[in-house]
Coordinates of C-alpha atoms in Angstrom, one line a residue:
Chain A
X1 CA 15.6 23.4 0.4
X2 CA 16.9 21.6 -2.7
X3 CA 18.7 19.2 -0.4
X4 CA 15.4 18.4 1.3
X5 CA 13.9 17.6 -2.1
X6 CA 16.8 15.4 -2.9
X7 CA 16.5 13.5 0.3
X8 CA 12.8 12.9 -0.3
X9 CA 13.6 11.8 -3.9
X10 CA 16.2 9.4 -2.6
X11 CA 14.2 7.8 0.2
X12 CA 11.1 7.5 -2.0
X13 CA 13.0 5.0 -4.2
X14 CA 11.0 1.8 -3.5
X15 CA 14.1 -0.2 -2.5
X16 CA 14.5 2.2 0.5
X17 CA 10.9 3.1 1.1
X18 CA 9.6 -0.5 1.0
X19 CA 12.5 -1.8 3.1
X20 CA 11.9 0.9 5.8
X21 CA 8.2 0.2 5.8
X22 CA 8.6 -3.5 6.1
X23 CA 11.1 -3.2 8.9
X24 CA 9.1 -0.7 10.9
X25 CA 5.7 -2.3 10.3
X26 CA 5.8 -5.0 12.9
X27 CA 6.7 -2.5 15.6
X28 CA 3.8 -0.3 14.7
X29 CA 1.3 -3.2 14.4
X30 CA 3.0 -5.8 16.7
X31 CA 2.0 -9.3 15.9
X32 CA 3.6 -11.0 18.9
X33 CA 4.7 -10.4 22.5
X34 CA 8.2 -9.5 21.6
X35 CA 7.2 -6.8 19.1
X36 CA 4.6 -5.6 21.5
X37 CA 7.3 -5.1 24.2
X38 CA 9.4 -3.0 21.8
X39 CA 6.3 -1.3 20.5
X40 CA 5.7 0.0 24.1
X41 CA 9.4 0.6 24.8
X42 CA 9.8 2.7 21.7
X43 CA 6.7 4.6 22.6
X44 CA 5.0 3.7 19.3
X45 CA 1.7 3.3 21.1
X46 CA 1.6 7.1 21.2
X47 CA 0.9 6.9 17.4
X48 CA -2.7 6.1 18.3
X49 CA -3.1 9.0 20.7
X50 CA -4.9 12.2 19.8
X51 CA -1.8 14.3 19.9
X52 CA -0.1 12.3 17.2
X53 CA -2.8 12.4 14.6
X54 CA -3.0 16.2 14.9
X55 CA 0.7 16.5 14.4
X56 CA 0.8 13.9 11.6
X57 CA -2.1 15.6 9.7
X58 CA -0.5 19.0 10.1
X59 CA 2.8 17.6 9.0
X60 CA 1.3 16.0 5.9
X61 CA -0.6 19.1 5.0
X62 CA 2.6 21.1 5.4
X63 CA 4.5 18.7 3.2
X64 CA 1.9 18.9 0.5
X65 CA 1.7 22.7 0.7
X66 CA 5.5 22.9 0.5
X67 CA 5.5 20.3 -2.4
X68 CA 2.9 22.2 -4.4
X69 CA 5.5 25.0 -4.8
X70 CA 7.6 22.5 -6.8
X71 CA 6.6 22.2 -10.5
X72 CA 7.2 18.4 -10.8
X73 CA 5.4 17.6 -7.5
X74 CA 2.5 19.9 -8.4
X75 CA 2.2 18.3 -11.8
X76 CA 1.9 14.8 -10.5
X77 CA -0.2 15.5 -7.4
X78 CA -2.7 17.8 -9.0
X79 CA -3.3 15.7 -12.1
X80 CA -7.1 15.0 -11.9
X81 CA -6.5 11.2 -12.0
X82 CA -4.2 11.4 -9.0
X83 CA -6.2 13.6 -6.7
X84 CA -8.1 10.6 -5.2
X85 CA -4.7 9.2 -4.2
X86 CA -3.7 12.4 -2.5
X87 CA -7.0 12.2 -0.7
X88 CA -6.5 8.5 0.0
X89 CA -3.2 9.2 1.9
X90 CA -5.0 11.5 4.3
X91 CA -8.2 9.4 4.6
X92 CA -6.4 6.1 5.2
X93 CA -4.0 7.6 7.7
X94 CA -7.0 9.1 9.5
X95 CA -9.2 6.1 9.5
X96 CA -6.4 3.7 10.4
X97 CA -5.6 6.0 13.3
X98 CA -9.3 6.3 14.3
X99 CA -9.8 2.5 14.4
X100 CA -6.5 1.9 16.3
X101 CA -7.3 4.7 18.7
X102 CA -10.7 3.1 19.6
X103 CA -9.1 -0.3 19.7
X104 CA -6.4 0.8 22.2
X105 CA -9.0 2.5 24.3
X106 CA -11.1 -0.6 24.3
X107 CA -8.0 -2.7 25.1
X108 CA -7.5 -0.6 28.2
X109 CA -11.1 -0.9 29.3
X110 CA -11.1 -4.7 28.7
X111 CA -7.9 -5.1 30.7
X112 CA -9.5 -3.1 33.5
X113 CA -12.4 -5.6 33.4
X114 CA -14.9 -3.1 31.8
X115 CA -17.1 -3.5 28.8
X116 CA -15.9 -2.0 25.4
X117 CA -17.1 1.4 24.4
X118 CA -19.4 0.1 21.7
X119 CA -21.4 -1.7 24.3
X120 CA -22.9 1.6 25.4
X121 CA -23.9 2.5 21.9
X122 CA -26.0 -0.6 21.6
X123 CA -26.4 -2.3 24.9
X124 CA -28.5 -5.2 23.6
X125 CA -26.4 -5.6 20.5
X126 CA -29.1 -4.1 18.3
X127 CA -29.7 -0.8 16.6
X128 CA -32.9 0.3 14.8
X129 CA -32.7 0.2 11.0
X130 CA -35.5 2.8 10.8
X131 CA -35.0 5.6 11.6
X132 CA -31.4 5.4 12.8
X133 CA -29.5 3.6 10.1
X134 CA -31.6 4.6 7.1
X135 CA -31.3 8.2 8.2
X136 CA -27.5 8.1 8.4
X137 CA -27.4 6.3 5.0
X138 CA -29.6 8.8 3.3
X139 CA -27.6 11.7 4.6
X140 CA -24.3 10.1 3.6
X141 CA -25.8 9.3 0.2
X142 CA -26.8 12.9 -0.4
X143 CA -23.5 14.3 0.8
X144 CA -21.5 11.9 -1.3
X145 CA -23.5 12.6 -4.4
X146 CA -23.2 16.3 -4.0
X147 CA -19.5 15.9 -3.4
X148 CA -19.0 13.7 -6.5
X149 CA -21.0 16.2 -8.6
X150 CA -18.8 19.2 -7.5
X151 CA -15.7 17.1 -7.9
X152 CA -16.6 16.0 -11.5
X153 CA -17.3 19.5 -12.5
X154 CA -14.3 21.0 -10.7
X155 CA -11.8 18.4 -12.0
X156 CA -12.9 17.2 -15.4
X157 CA -11.6 13.8 -16.6
X158 CA -8.5 14.4 -18.7
X159 CA -9.7 13.5 -22.2
X160 CA -6.8 12.4 -24.3
X161 CA -6.4 11.8 -28.1
X162 CA -8.5 9.1 -29.7
X163 CA -7.6 5.5 -28.8
X164 CA -5.0 3.9 -31.0
X165 CA -3.9 0.4 -30.5
X166 CA -0.4 1.1 -31.8
X167 CA 0.2 4.0 -29.4
X168 CA 0.4 3.6 -25.7
X169 CA 0.7 6.7 -23.6
X170 CA 4.0 7.0 -21.8
X171 CA 3.7 6.1 -18.9
X172 CA 0.5 4.1 -19.4
X173 CA -1.3 3.9 -16.1
X174 CA -4.2 1.7 -15.1
X175 CA -7.1 3.3 -13.2
X176 CA -5.8 4.3 -9.7
X177 CA -7.4 1.3 -7.9
X178 CA -5.5 -1.1 -10.2
X179 CA -2.1 0.5 -9.8
X180 CA -1.2 -1.9 -7.0
X181 CA -1.8 -4.7 -9.5
X182 CA 0.1 -2.9 -12.2
X183 CA 3.0 -2.6 -9.8
X184 CA 2.8 -6.3 -9.1
X185 CA 2.9 -7.0 -12.8
X186 CA 6.3 -5.4 -13.0
X187 CA 7.6 -8.4 -11.0
X188 CA 5.4 -11.2 -12.3
X189 CA 4.2 -12.9 -15.4
X190 CA 0.9 -11.3 -16.7
X191 CA -0.9 -14.6 -16.2
X192 CA 0.1 -14.8 -12.6
X193 CA -0.2 -11.1 -11.5
X194 CA -3.1 -10.4 -13.8
X195 CA -5.3 -13.5 -13.3
X196 CA -4.1 -16.0 -10.7
X197 CA -3.1 -13.8 -7.8
X198 CA -6.0 -11.3 -8.1
X199 CA -8.4 -14.3 -8.0
X200 CA -6.5 -15.7 -5.0
X201 CA -6.8 -12.3 -3.3
X202 CA -10.6 -12.5 -3.7
X203 CA -10.7 -16.1 -2.6
X204 CA -8.5 -15.3 0.3
X205 CA -10.7 -12.4 1.5
X206 CA -13.7 -14.7 1.2
X207 CA -11.9 -17.4 3.2
X208 CA -11.1 -15.1 6.2
X209 CA -14.3 -15.9 8.1
X210 CA -13.7 -19.6 7.6
X211 CA -10.0 -19.5 8.6
X212 CA -10.3 -17.1 11.5
X213 CA -13.3 -18.5 13.4
X214 CA -12.3 -16.8 16.6
X215 CA -15.5 -15.2 17.9
X216 CA -13.7 -13.0 20.3
X217 CA -14.0 -9.2 19.9
X218 CA -16.8 -9.3 17.3
X219 CA -18.7 -6.0 17.3
X220 CA -16.1 -3.7 18.7
X221 CA -12.6 -2.4 18.0
X222 CA -9.8 -4.1 19.8
X223 CA -6.2 -4.8 19.0
X224 CA -4.6 -6.8 21.7
X225 CA -6.6 -10.0 21.6
X226 CA -6.4 -10.3 17.8
X227 CA -3.1 -8.7 17.1
X228 CA -1.7 -11.4 14.7
X229 CA -4.8 -11.4 12.6
X230 CA -4.9 -7.6 12.5
X231 CA -1.2 -7.3 11.8
X232 CA -1.3 -9.7 8.9
X233 CA -4.3 -8.1 7.4
X234 CA -2.9 -4.6 7.8
X235 CA 0.4 -5.6 6.1
X236 CA -1.5 -6.9 3.1
X237 CA -3.8 -3.9 3.0
X238 CA -1.5 -1.0 3.8
X239 CA 1.8 -2.2 2.5
X240 CA 1.1 -4.7 -0.3
X241 CA -2.0 -2.9 -1.7
X242 CA -2.2 0.8 -0.8
X243 CA 1.5 1.5 -0.7
X244 CA 1.9 0.0 -4.2
X245 CA -1.0 2.1 -5.4
X246 CA 0.8 5.2 -4.1
X247 CA 4.1 4.1 -5.6
X248 CA 2.4 3.4 -8.9
X249 CA 0.6 6.8 -8.9
X250 CA 3.3 9.1 -7.8
X251 CA 6.6 7.5 -8.4
X252 CA 6.2 5.7 -11.8
X253 CA 7.1 7.9 -14.7
X254 CA 7.9 7.6 -18.4
X255 CA 9.0 4.1 -19.5
X256 CA 7.8 2.9 -16.1
X257 CA 11.0 4.1 -14.5
X258 CA 11.0 5.2 -10.8
X259 CA 11.0 9.0 -10.3
X260 CA 11.1 10.8 -7.0
X261 CA 8.2 13.1 -6.2
X262 CA 10.3 16.2 -6.9
X263 CA 12.1 14.7 -9.9
X264 CA 11.6 15.8 -13.5
X265 CA 9.9 13.2 -15.6
X266 CA 12.8 12.7 -18.1
X267 CA 11.8 10.4 -21.0
X268 CA 15.4 9.7 -21.6
X269 CA 16.2 8.7 -18.0
X270 CA 18.3 5.6 -18.3
X271 CA 18.2 2.8 -15.8
X272 CA 20.1 -0.5 -16.2
X273 CA 17.4 -3.0 -15.4
X274 CA 18.7 -6.0 -17.3
X275 CA 17.4 -9.1 -15.6
X276 CA 17.7 -12.9 -16.0
X277 CA 16.0 -16.1 -14.9
X278 CA 17.2 -18.6 -12.4
X279 CA 18.0 -21.1 -15.2
X280 CA 20.3 -18.6 -16.8
X281 CA 22.0 -17.8 -13.5
X282 CA 22.7 -21.4 -12.9
X283 CA 23.6 -22.7 -16.4
X284 CA 25.2 -19.6 -17.9
X285 CA 26.6 -17.7 -15.0
X286 CA 27.7 -20.5 -12.7
X287 CA 28.3 -23.5 -14.9
X288 CA 29.4 -21.5 -17.9
X289 CA 27.5 -23.4 -20.5
X290 CA 24.5 -22.9 -22.6
X291 CA 20.9 -23.6 -21.5
X292 CA 20.0 -27.2 -21.9
X293 CA 17.5 -28.0 -24.6
X294 CA 15.1 -30.0 -22.4
X295 CA 12.7 -27.7 -20.6
X296 CA 12.5 -30.0 -17.6
X297 CA 16.3 -30.1 -17.1
X298 CA 16.5 -26.3 -17.7
X299 CA 13.8 -25.5 -15.1
X300 CA 14.3 -28.2 -12.6
X301 CA 16.1 -25.8 -10.2
X302 CA 13.3 -23.2 -10.3
X303 CA 10.7 -25.9 -10.0
X304 CA 12.5 -27.4 -6.9
X305 CA 12.7 -24.0 -5.3
X306 CA 9.0 -23.4 -5.7
X307 CA 8.1 -26.9 -4.6
X308 CA 10.2 -26.5 -1.6
X309 CA 8.6 -23.1 -0.8
X310 CA 5.0 -24.4 -1.1
X311 CA 5.4 -28.0 0.1
X312 CA 8.2 -28.1 2.6
X313 CA 8.0 -24.7 4.2
X314 CA 4.4 -25.1 5.5
X315 CA 5.0 -28.4 7.5
X316 CA 8.3 -27.0 8.6
X317 CA 6.6 -23.9 10.0
X318 CA 3.8 -26.0 11.5
X319 CA 6.5 -27.8 13.5
X320 CA 8.4 -24.7 14.6
X321 CA 7.3 -21.1 14.5
X322 CA 3.6 -21.7 13.9
X323 CA 3.1 -24.7 16.2
X324 CA 0.4 -23.0 18.2
X325 CA -1.4 -21.9 15.1
X326 CA -1.3 -25.3 13.6
X327 CA -2.8 -26.8 16.8
X328 CA -5.5 -24.1 16.8
X329 CA -6.5 -24.2 13.2
X330 CA -6.1 -27.9 12.3
X331 CA -4.5 -29.2 9.2
X332 CA -7.0 -28.1 6.6
X333 CA -7.5 -24.6 7.7
X334 CA -3.8 -24.2 8.4
X335 CA -2.9 -25.4 4.9
X336 CA -5.3 -23.0 3.2
X337 CA -4.1 -20.2 5.4
X338 CA -0.4 -20.8 5.0
X339 CA -0.6 -21.3 1.2
X340 CA -2.5 -18.0 0.8
X341 CA 0.0 -16.2 3.0
X342 CA 3.0 -17.7 1.2
X343 CA 1.6 -16.6 -2.1
X344 CA 1.1 -13.1 -0.7
X345 CA 4.7 -13.1 0.5
X346 CA 6.0 -14.0 -3.0
X347 CA 5.3 -10.4 -4.0
X348 CA 7.9 -8.8 -1.6
X349 CA 10.2 -11.8 -2.1
X350 CA 10.1 -11.3 -5.9
X351 CA 10.6 -7.5 -5.5
X352 CA 13.7 -8.1 -3.5
X353 CA 15.0 -10.7 -5.8
X354 CA 14.6 -8.3 -8.7
X355 CA 16.3 -5.4 -6.8
X356 CA 19.1 -7.4 -5.4
X357 CA 19.9 -10.1 -8.0
X358 CA 18.2 -8.8 -11.1
X359 CA 16.2 -12.0 -11.1
X360 CA 13.3 -12.1 -13.5
X361 CA 11.6 -15.5 -13.1
X362 CA 12.3 -18.4 -10.8
X363 CA 10.5 -20.7 -13.3
X364 CA 10.5 -19.5 -16.9
X365 CA 8.7 -21.6 -19.4
X366 CA 7.7 -19.1 -22.0
X367 CA 7.0 -22.0 -24.4
X368 CA 3.9 -22.9 -22.3
X369 CA 3.1 -19.5 -20.8
X370 CA 4.2 -20.5 -17.4
X371 CA 6.6 -18.1 -15.6
X372 CA 6.8 -17.5 -11.9
Chain B
X1 CA -41.4 -11.7 5.4
X2 CA -45.1 -10.7 4.8
X3 CA -46.2 -13.6 6.9
X4 CA -44.0 -12.5 9.7
X5 CA -45.7 -9.0 9.7
X6 CA -49.1 -10.5 9.8
X7 CA -48.4 -12.8 12.7
X8 CA -47.2 -9.8 14.6
X9 CA -50.7 -8.2 14.4
X10 CA -52.9 -11.3 14.7
X11 CA -52.2 -14.9 15.2
X12 CA -52.6 -17.1 12.1
X13 CA -55.7 -19.2 11.7
X14 CA -54.7 -22.8 11.0
X15 CA -56.8 -24.5 8.4
X16 CA -57.1 -28.2 7.9
X17 CA -55.0 -29.2 4.9
X18 CA -57.0 -29.9 1.7
X19 CA -57.3 -33.5 0.7
X20 CA -55.4 -34.6 -2.4
X21 CA -57.0 -33.4 -5.6
X22 CA -59.7 -31.5 -3.8
X23 CA -60.0 -27.9 -4.9
X24 CA -59.6 -25.2 -2.3
X25 CA -62.5 -22.9 -2.8
X26 CA -61.5 -19.8 -1.0
X27 CA -58.4 -18.8 -3.1
X28 CA -59.3 -20.5 -6.3
X29 CA -55.7 -21.8 -7.1
X30 CA -55.6 -25.6 -7.0
X31 CA -52.4 -27.5 -6.6
X32 CA -52.6 -28.6 -10.2
X33 CA -53.3 -25.2 -11.7
X34 CA -50.5 -23.8 -9.6
X35 CA -48.0 -26.1 -11.2
X36 CA -49.3 -25.3 -14.7
X37 CA -48.9 -21.6 -14.0
X38 CA -45.5 -22.2 -12.6
X39 CA -44.3 -24.2 -15.6
X40 CA -45.8 -21.5 -17.9
X41 CA -43.9 -18.9 -16.0
X42 CA -40.7 -20.8 -16.2
X43 CA -41.1 -21.4 -19.9
X44 CA -41.7 -17.7 -20.4
X45 CA -38.7 -16.8 -18.3
X46 CA -36.3 -19.2 -20.0
X47 CA -37.6 -18.2 -23.4
X48 CA -37.1 -14.5 -22.7
X49 CA -33.6 -14.9 -21.2
X50 CA -32.7 -17.3 -23.9
X51 CA -33.8 -14.9 -26.5
X52 CA -31.9 -12.1 -24.8
X53 CA -28.7 -14.2 -24.7
X54 CA -29.1 -15.3 -28.3
X55 CA -29.2 -11.6 -29.2
X56 CA -26.1 -11.0 -27.1
X57 CA -24.4 -13.9 -28.8
X58 CA -25.4 -12.6 -32.2
X59 CA -23.7 -9.3 -31.3
X60 CA -20.4 -11.1 -31.1
X61 CA -20.6 -12.0 -34.8
X62 CA -20.9 -8.6 -36.6
X63 CA -22.1 -8.5 -40.2
X64 CA -19.1 -6.5 -41.3
X65 CA -15.7 -6.7 -39.8
X66 CA -13.3 -3.9 -40.4
X67 CA -10.0 -5.7 -40.1
X68 CA -6.9 -3.8 -41.0
X69 CA -4.9 -5.1 -43.9
X70 CA -2.7 -8.0 -42.7
X71 CA -0.2 -8.0 -45.6
X72 CA 1.4 -4.9 -46.9
X73 CA 4.3 -3.7 -49.2
X74 CA 7.0 -2.0 -47.3
X75 CA 9.1 -0.5 -50.0
X76 CA 12.5 -1.7 -51.2
X77 CA 15.4 -3.0 -49.1
X78 CA 17.4 0.1 -50.0
X79 CA 14.9 2.2 -48.2
X80 CA 16.2 0.9 -44.9
X81 CA 19.4 2.0 -43.3
X82 CA 21.7 -0.7 -41.9
X83 CA 21.6 -0.7 -38.1
X84 CA 18.5 1.5 -37.9
X85 CA 15.0 0.7 -36.5
X86 CA 12.4 2.0 -38.9
X87 CA 9.2 3.1 -37.1
X88 CA 7.3 4.4 -40.1
X89 CA 4.9 1.5 -40.3
X90 CA 4.2 1.4 -36.5
X91 CA 1.1 3.6 -36.5
X92 CA -0.5 2.1 -39.6
X93 CA 0.4 -1.6 -39.4
X94 CA 2.0 -2.2 -36.0
X95 CA 5.3 -3.3 -37.4
X96 CA 8.9 -2.2 -36.9
X97 CA 11.3 -3.0 -39.8
X98 CA 14.9 -3.3 -38.8
X99 CA 17.9 -3.8 -41.0
X100 CA 21.1 -5.2 -39.8
X101 CA 24.2 -6.3 -41.7
X102 CA 22.8 -9.5 -42.9
X103 CA 19.3 -8.6 -43.7
X104 CA 15.9 -7.2 -42.7
X105 CA 13.2 -8.4 -40.3
X106 CA 9.8 -7.2 -39.2
X107 CA 9.0 -7.0 -35.5
X108 CA 5.6 -6.9 -34.0
X109 CA 4.9 -3.8 -31.9
X110 CA 2.9 -5.8 -29.3
X111 CA 4.7 -6.2 -26.0
X112 CA 4.9 -9.9 -25.0
X113 CA 4.1 -9.0 -21.3
X114 CA 0.6 -7.5 -21.5
X115 CA 0.2 -6.2 -25.0
X116 CA 1.0 -2.5 -24.8
X117 CA 3.0 -0.8 -27.6
X118 CA 6.6 -0.2 -26.6
X119 CA 8.5 2.9 -27.8
X120 CA 11.8 2.8 -29.7
X121 CA 14.3 4.8 -27.7
X122 CA 16.9 5.6 -30.3
X123 CA 19.4 7.0 -27.8
X124 CA 19.3 3.9 -25.5
X125 CA 18.9 1.6 -28.5
X126 CA 16.1 -0.3 -27.0
X127 CA 12.3 -0.8 -27.2
X128 CA 10.8 0.2 -23.8
X129 CA 7.3 -0.6 -22.8
X130 CA 5.5 2.3 -21.0
X131 CA 3.2 0.0 -19.1
X132 CA 5.4 -2.2 -16.9
X133 CA 8.9 -1.2 -18.1
X134 CA 9.8 -4.2 -20.3
X135 CA 12.8 -3.6 -22.5
X136 CA 13.7 -5.3 -25.8
X137 CA 16.9 -5.1 -27.8
X138 CA 16.6 -4.1 -31.5
X139 CA 16.6 -7.8 -32.3
X140 CA 13.4 -8.2 -30.3
X141 CA 15.1 -10.1 -27.4
X142 CA 13.7 -9.2 -24.0
X143 CA 16.3 -8.2 -21.5
X144 CA 14.7 -6.1 -18.8
X145 CA 11.4 -5.8 -17.0
X146 CA 8.8 -8.5 -16.8
X147 CA 8.3 -9.5 -20.5
X148 CA 8.7 -13.3 -20.5
X149 CA 9.6 -13.8 -24.1
X150 CA 11.0 -11.8 -27.1
X151 CA 8.9 -9.7 -29.5
X152 CA 7.4 -11.7 -32.3
X153 CA 8.6 -11.5 -35.8
X154 CA 6.4 -11.4 -38.9
X155 CA 6.9 -13.2 -42.2
X156 CA 9.0 -11.0 -44.5
X157 CA 9.7 -11.9 -48.2
X158 CA 10.6 -10.2 -51.4
X159 CA 8.0 -9.7 -54.2
X160 CA 8.9 -10.4 -57.8
X161 CA 9.5 -6.7 -58.4
X162 CA 12.0 -6.6 -55.5
X163 CA 9.7 -4.9 -53.0
X164 CA 9.4 -6.2 -49.4
X165 CA 6.2 -7.9 -48.4
X166 CA 5.3 -8.1 -44.7
X167 CA 2.7 -10.7 -43.9
X168 CA 1.3 -10.3 -40.4
X169 CA -0.8 -13.5 -40.6
X170 CA 2.4 -15.5 -40.1
X171 CA 4.4 -14.9 -37.0
X172 CA 7.6 -16.4 -35.7
X173 CA 8.5 -16.8 -32.0
X174 CA 12.1 -17.0 -30.8
X175 CA 11.3 -19.3 -27.8
X176 CA 9.9 -21.8 -30.2
X177 CA 13.0 -21.7 -32.4
X178 CA 11.1 -20.2 -35.3
X179 CA 13.4 -17.3 -36.0
X180 CA 15.7 -19.5 -38.0
X181 CA 12.8 -20.0 -40.5
X182 CA 14.0 -18.5 -43.9
X183 CA 10.9 -16.4 -44.1
X184 CA 11.3 -14.8 -40.7
X185 CA 14.4 -13.0 -41.8
X186 CA 15.1 -11.5 -45.3
X187 CA 18.7 -11.9 -46.3
X188 CA 19.8 -8.9 -48.4

């Protein structure tokens, strides 16, 4: 069984885990016809059938039960801070499945010319607030309060030593819901990943109803007619947010090194993570001379890369791959959408640049707190 | 909202609008007195919120500020071993004192990425931050993880009696070329 643990440790390294997820993702949530074709051909639509969720849930429970026999796994999974994340894995898997299951059923009904399931729950598009909705809310509220009460008594908050500004716990983890951001901070300047990108995430979420004004399918679950929108959103939500929370919770150990779920948290684990900026790669590695004194000349390469990414790529895409989208959205909505998407994609891009080329910053101007 | 409920039960009775300046008898609030009450209400509201925010603002300027000592005596140069990072002042003052062949310098224990306190890993000979994995050499130079600039150095000088004085009010940043300042590095 040790070899099984080693395999799990090996594949849970983010380089492998993240790459696999990114490659498999568009086949599970197909954004276009081509992926849809392969989605069906590979039988991945069975993922949203009843049989699969039973097997998946049993498999996940079995994995956790097996893992709890391991000291290192048990220590990390049963830590009171981390219990919500163990729960999150099951809850998100189940509710994603539930939504997709209903969406696929509705897709079939719609294709057959029938009305969606939700139509029969509220035929005139209205439900009564009192008593129906208020009742449900009251009951949920009571159950949730009771649950939280039992939880807080059963798993008390781990009180640590008094706060001390000169002593950071090792590893020092943010609250679980911020671990995605903390993971992002590994690859970005604190100003970018701590302030600019989180604000843009909020702005971007607020912008969704203005960018995507397609009134189709409002009020019921459906995948097929909005597959691009759903696929893009799911990638941001499941991969760039929740997966990073899971990585931050379970896989980050002392000195913020990566540890497999069955690996001992060795404070002395050594990992060579030396990294350099684009300017250093160009001037020192390639041209074999020192960095120029002028900041502009030093960073001109990084600045051009970034300008190209944000100014040349969008019109290029509008002329080629995203032609239809550009025509549908118009220039303003298209620009807002594409810039937000490109910023979101900088995260995986920077992760890969770090993993593959030990690249720290594309633009590095520490003199003026601007690093990207 | 209330209006809406009323209309559901009985249709509203339309009244002829009152002429300008004429008092409406049946509900006793004239247009003029309505505005006086409204302004009174607003003044009261602004005064109370203003007072509240003044109190909040006052809270930011405490009567007594317990600031830790910014300048301290750190013993004699001979107390420090060449090639070693001394962590004994970390808890009290947030300073590492390092001696190399040429001299002694004082490094800030604040990570330049997001302000956590790195740990000195003696076996790997590096400072490693537990928050996002930034790594610094014993010189303070950042070489791994996301930290965008080296650790800051503090002013370090010798007192007349030959004792080291570390002054945290004055800091020197490598990216600004300040490490070459004579007071950023104590030649021994």
